[in-house]
Coordinates of C-alpha atoms in Angstrom, one line a residue:
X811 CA -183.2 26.4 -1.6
X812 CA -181.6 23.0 -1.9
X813 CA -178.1 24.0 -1.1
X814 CA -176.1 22.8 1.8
X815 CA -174.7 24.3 4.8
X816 CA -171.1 24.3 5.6
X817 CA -170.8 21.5 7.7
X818 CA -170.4 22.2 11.7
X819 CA -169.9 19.0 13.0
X820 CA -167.7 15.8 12.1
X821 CA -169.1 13.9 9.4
X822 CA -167.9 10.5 10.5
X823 CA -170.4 8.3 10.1
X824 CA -171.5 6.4 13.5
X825 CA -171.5 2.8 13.6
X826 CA -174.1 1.3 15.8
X827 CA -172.4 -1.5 17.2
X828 CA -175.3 -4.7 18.0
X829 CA -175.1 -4.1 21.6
X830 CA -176.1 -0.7 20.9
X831 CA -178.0 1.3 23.5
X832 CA -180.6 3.4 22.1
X833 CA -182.8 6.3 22.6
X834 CA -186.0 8.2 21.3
X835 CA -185.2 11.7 20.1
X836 CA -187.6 14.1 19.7
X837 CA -187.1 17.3 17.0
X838 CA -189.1 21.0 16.4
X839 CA -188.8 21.2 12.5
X840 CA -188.9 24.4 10.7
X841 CA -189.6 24.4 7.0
X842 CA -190.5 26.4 4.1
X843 CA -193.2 24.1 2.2
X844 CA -192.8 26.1 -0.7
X845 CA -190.1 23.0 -2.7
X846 CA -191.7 20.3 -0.7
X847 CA -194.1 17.4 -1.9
X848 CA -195.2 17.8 1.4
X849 CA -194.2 15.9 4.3
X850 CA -194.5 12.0 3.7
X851 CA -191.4 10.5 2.1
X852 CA -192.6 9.7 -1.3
X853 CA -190.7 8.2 -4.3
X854 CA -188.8 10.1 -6.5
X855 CA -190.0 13.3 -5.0
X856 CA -188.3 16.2 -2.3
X857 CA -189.9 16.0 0.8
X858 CA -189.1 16.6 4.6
X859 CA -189.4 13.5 5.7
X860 CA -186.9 12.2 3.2
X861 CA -184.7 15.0 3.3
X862 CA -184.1 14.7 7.6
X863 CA -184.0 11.2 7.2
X864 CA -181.6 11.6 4.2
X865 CA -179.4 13.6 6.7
X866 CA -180.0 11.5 10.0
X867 CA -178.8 8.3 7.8
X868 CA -175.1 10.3 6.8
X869 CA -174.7 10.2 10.5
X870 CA -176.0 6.7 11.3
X871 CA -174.5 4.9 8.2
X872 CA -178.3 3.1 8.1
X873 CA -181.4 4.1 7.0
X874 CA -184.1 5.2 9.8
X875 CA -187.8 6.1 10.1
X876 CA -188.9 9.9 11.2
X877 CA -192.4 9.9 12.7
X878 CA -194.0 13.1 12.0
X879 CA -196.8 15.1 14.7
X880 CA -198.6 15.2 11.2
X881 CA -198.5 14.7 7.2
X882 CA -198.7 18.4 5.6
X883 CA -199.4 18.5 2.0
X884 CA -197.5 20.1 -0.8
X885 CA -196.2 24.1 -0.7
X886 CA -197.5 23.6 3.0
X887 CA -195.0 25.6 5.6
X888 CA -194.8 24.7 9.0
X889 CA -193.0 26.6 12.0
X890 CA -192.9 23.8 14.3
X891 CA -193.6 20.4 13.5
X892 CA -192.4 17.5 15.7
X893 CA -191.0 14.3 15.1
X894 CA -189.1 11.7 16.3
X895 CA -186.9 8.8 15.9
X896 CA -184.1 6.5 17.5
X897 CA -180.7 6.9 17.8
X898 CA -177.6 5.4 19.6
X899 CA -177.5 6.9 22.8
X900 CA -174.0 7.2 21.7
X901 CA -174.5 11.1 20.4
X902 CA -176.3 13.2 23.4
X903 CA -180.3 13.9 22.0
X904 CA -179.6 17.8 22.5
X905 CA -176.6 17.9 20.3
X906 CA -179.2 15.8 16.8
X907 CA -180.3 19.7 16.4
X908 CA -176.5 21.5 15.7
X909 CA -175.9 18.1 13.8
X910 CA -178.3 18.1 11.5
X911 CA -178.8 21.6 10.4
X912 CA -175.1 21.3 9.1
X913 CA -176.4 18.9 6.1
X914 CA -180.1 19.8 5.9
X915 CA -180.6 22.1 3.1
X916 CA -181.4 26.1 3.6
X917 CA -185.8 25.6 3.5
X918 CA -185.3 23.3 7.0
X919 CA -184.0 24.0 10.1
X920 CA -184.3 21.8 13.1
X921 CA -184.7 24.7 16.1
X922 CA -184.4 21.6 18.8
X923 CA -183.7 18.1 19.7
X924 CA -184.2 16.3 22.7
X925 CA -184.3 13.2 24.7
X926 CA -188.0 11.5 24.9
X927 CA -189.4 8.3 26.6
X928 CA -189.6 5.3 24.8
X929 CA -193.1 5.5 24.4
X930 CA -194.0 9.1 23.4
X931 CA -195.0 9.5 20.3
X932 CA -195.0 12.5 18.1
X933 CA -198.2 11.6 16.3
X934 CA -200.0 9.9 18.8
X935 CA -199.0 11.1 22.3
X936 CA -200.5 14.7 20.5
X937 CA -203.1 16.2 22.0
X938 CA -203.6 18.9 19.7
X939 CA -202.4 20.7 16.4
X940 CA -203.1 24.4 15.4
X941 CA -203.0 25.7 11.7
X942 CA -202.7 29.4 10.4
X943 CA -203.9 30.5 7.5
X944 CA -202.6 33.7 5.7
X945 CA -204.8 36.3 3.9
X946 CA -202.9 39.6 1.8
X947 CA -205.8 41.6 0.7
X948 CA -204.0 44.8 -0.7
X949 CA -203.9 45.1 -4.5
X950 CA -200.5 45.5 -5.1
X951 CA -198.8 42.0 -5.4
X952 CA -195.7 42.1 -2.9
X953 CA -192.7 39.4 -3.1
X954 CA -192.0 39.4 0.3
X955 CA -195.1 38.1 1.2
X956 CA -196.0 36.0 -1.7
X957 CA -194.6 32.7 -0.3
X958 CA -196.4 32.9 3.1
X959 CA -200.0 33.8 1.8
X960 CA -203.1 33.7 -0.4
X961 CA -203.0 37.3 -2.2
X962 CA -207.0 38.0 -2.2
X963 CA -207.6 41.1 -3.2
X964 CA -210.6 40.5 -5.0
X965 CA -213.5 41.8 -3.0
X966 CA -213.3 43.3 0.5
X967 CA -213.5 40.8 3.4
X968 CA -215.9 41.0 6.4
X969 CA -213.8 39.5 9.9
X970 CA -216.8 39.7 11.3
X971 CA -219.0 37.5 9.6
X972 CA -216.0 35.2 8.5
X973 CA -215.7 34.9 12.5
X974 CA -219.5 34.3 13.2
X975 CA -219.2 31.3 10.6
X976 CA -216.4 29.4 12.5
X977 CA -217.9 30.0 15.7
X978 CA -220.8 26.8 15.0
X979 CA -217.5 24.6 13.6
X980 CA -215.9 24.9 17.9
X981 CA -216.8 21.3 19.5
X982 CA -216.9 18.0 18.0
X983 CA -218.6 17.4 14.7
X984 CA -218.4 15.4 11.7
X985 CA -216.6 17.3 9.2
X986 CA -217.1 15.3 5.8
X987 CA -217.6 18.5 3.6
X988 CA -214.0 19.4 4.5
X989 CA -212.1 16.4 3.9
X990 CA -210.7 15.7 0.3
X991 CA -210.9 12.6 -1.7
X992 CA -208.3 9.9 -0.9
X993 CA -208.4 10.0 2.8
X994 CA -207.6 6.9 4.8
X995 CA -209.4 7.4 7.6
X996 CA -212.5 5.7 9.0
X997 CA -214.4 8.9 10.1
X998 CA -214.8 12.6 9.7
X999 CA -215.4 13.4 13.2
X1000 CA -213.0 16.4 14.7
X1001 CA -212.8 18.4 17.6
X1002 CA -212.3 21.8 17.0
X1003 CA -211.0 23.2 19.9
X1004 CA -211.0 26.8 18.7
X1005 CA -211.1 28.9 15.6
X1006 CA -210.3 32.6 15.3
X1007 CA -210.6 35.0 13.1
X1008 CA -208.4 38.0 12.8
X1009 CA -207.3 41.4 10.9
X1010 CA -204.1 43.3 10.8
X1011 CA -204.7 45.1 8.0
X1012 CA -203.6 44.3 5.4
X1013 CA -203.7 41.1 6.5
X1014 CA -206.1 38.7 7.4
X1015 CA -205.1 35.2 9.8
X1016 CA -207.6 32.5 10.8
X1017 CA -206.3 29.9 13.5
X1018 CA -207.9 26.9 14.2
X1019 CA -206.8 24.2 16.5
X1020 CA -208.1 20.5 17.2
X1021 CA -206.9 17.2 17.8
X1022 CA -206.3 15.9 14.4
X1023 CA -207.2 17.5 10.8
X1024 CA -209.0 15.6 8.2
X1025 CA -206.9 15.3 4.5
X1026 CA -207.1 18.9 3.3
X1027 CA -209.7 20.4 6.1
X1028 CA -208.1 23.7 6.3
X1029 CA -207.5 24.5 2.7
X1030 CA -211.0 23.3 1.8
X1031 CA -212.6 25.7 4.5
X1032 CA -211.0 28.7 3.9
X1033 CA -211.9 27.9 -0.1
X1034 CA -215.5 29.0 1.4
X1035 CA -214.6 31.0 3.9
X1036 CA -214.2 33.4 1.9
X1037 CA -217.5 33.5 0.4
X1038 CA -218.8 34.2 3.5
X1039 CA -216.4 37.1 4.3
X1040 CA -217.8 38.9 0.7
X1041 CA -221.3 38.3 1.4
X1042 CA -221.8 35.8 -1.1
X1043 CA -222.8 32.8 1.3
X1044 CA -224.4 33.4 4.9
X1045 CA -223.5 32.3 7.8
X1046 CA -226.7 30.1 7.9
X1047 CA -225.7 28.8 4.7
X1048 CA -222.3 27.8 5.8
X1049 CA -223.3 26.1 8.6
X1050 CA -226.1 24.2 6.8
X1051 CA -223.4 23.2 4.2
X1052 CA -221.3 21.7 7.2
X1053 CA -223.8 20.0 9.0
X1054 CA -225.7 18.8 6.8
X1055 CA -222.4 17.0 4.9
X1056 CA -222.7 18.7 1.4
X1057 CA -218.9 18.3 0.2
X1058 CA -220.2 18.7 -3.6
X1059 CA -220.7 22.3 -2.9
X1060 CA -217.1 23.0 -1.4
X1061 CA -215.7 23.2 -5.0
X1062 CA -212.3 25.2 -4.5
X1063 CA -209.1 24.7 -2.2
X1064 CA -207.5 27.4 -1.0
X1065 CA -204.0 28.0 -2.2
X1066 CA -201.1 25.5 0.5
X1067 CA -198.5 28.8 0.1
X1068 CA -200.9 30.8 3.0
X1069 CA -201.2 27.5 5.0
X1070 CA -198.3 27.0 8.3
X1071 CA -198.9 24.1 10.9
X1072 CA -197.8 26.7 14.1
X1073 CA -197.7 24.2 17.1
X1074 CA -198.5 21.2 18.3
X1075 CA -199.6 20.5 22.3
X1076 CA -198.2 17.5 24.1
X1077 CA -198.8 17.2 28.2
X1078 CA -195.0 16.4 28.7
X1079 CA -192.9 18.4 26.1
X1080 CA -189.3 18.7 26.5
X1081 CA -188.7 22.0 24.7
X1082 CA -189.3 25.7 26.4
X1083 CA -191.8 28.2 24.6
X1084 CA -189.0 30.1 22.6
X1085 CA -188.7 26.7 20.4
X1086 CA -191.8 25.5 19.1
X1087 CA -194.6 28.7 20.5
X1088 CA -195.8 31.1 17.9
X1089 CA -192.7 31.0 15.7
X1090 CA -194.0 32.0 12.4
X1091 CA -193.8 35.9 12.5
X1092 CA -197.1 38.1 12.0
X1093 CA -196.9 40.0 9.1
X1094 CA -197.2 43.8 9.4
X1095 CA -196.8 47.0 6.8
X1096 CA -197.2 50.3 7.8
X1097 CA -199.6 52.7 6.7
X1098 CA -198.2 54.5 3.7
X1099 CA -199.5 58.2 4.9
X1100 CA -198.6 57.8 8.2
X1101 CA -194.8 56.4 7.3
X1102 CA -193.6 59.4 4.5
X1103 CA -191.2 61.3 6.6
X1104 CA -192.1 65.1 5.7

């Protein structure tokens, strides 16, 4: 996955001269979270954020910073996460996209690139984020699919009551029993703007979308989620557990390899639907019986 494509355009590096006009350049970024360390540039580990700004600095000859719509954790996909940074206005923002997916390796793809004002921000001029979450419930393991989902197959899954559990999370609440340990922020409180819960057998997706996400939210509550779809906790129960803060008793995470960050709203966007809206395919296998030609 860490191989390089043949490069497309000139690799001369761009000097920024100190008289330098620059420009704010927006990016949709594909990746498969599967050989990531997550997002956030860390030390001495793979990342996207150091790989793009690995690539932006061939280009630039200096290093530069990528601000992210949001920090996704390790093995976590995402099918269109923003960022931006600045650039000379020397190279036109539409043309950053072509450049950079000819030395960003095969697991990222930038789908667009475009000019911003100077003060939009990925992260903050946000208004929202949505999340899917990925559920294979047959029993026979499939590779295909493996990367993208959480193959539960355990016990059979009620929709409907996983559906009448996230219905209570919709508005704003304080979400402590769904934030893991190390988060740097000074409150829990999250508005959920909505929260669905769907089947296409054999799959099963769950969508949620608010304005931020606490440090492992999703993960966390689909850990539990589950429980509810098997009839092992109620619906009362999971709500109690919510509202009434009990994080001890939301033990496991569910695995990142089902988890994709699928869009994320701003009020001015640059980009058209096709680029950042609903890119990560649904899954779909046809009914053995009915697929046998005769």
């Amino acid at each position: 996955m860490s191989s390089k494509r043949p490069l497309l355009e000139t690799s001369a590096v761009v000097p920024a001269a100190q008289d330098t006009e620059y420009h704010r350049v927006a990016l949709v970024v594909q990746y498969v979270g599967t050989h990531f360390h997550g997002w956030q540039r860390q030390p001495r580990e793979r990342t996207v954020q150091g790989d793009i700004e690995a690539a932006i600095a061939t280009v630039l000859g200096t290093p530069v910073t990528l601000c992210g719509a949001g920090r996704t954790d390790t093995g976590v996909h995402a099918a269109a996460q923003v960022a931006h940074f600045s650039a000379p206005t020397l190279i036109p923002a539409h043309r950053w996209a072509s450049i950079l997916n000819s030395r960003l390796p095969e697991d990222i793809v930038i789908r667009g690139s475009a000019a911003v004002p100077g003060n939009w921000h990925a992260q903050f001029s946000a208004q929202w984020r949505r999340y899917r979450y990925t559920l294979y419930t047959q029993p026979i393991p499939n590779l295909f699919i493996r990367p993208f989902s959480w193959h539960y197959y355990y016990e059979s899954l009620s929709t409907s009551q996983m559906q009448a559990a996230l219905d209570p999370l919709v508005g704003y609440h304080d979400l402590t029993a769904f934030q893991r340990t190390g988060s740097k922020r000074s409150h829990a409180w999250v508005e959920l703007q909505s929260a669905k819960c769907r089947r296409r057998d054999p799959f099963i997706t769950v969508e949620l979308q608010a304005n931020g996400f606490l440090y492992g939210m999703v993960r966390l509550l689909m850990g539990i989620l589950v429980q509810v779809g098997r009839g092992l906790l109620s619906v009362e129960e999971f709500t109690q557990l919510w509202r009434c803060k009990q994080r001890e008793r939301v033990k496991y995470a569910a695995p990142a390899s089902g988890l994709c960050l699928l869009r994320v709203g701003y009020e001015h966007f640059p980009f058209a639907p096709d680029v950042w809206y609903d890119t990560q395919p649904h899954f779909a296998l046809p009914l053995v019986s009915n697929a046998i030609a005769v």
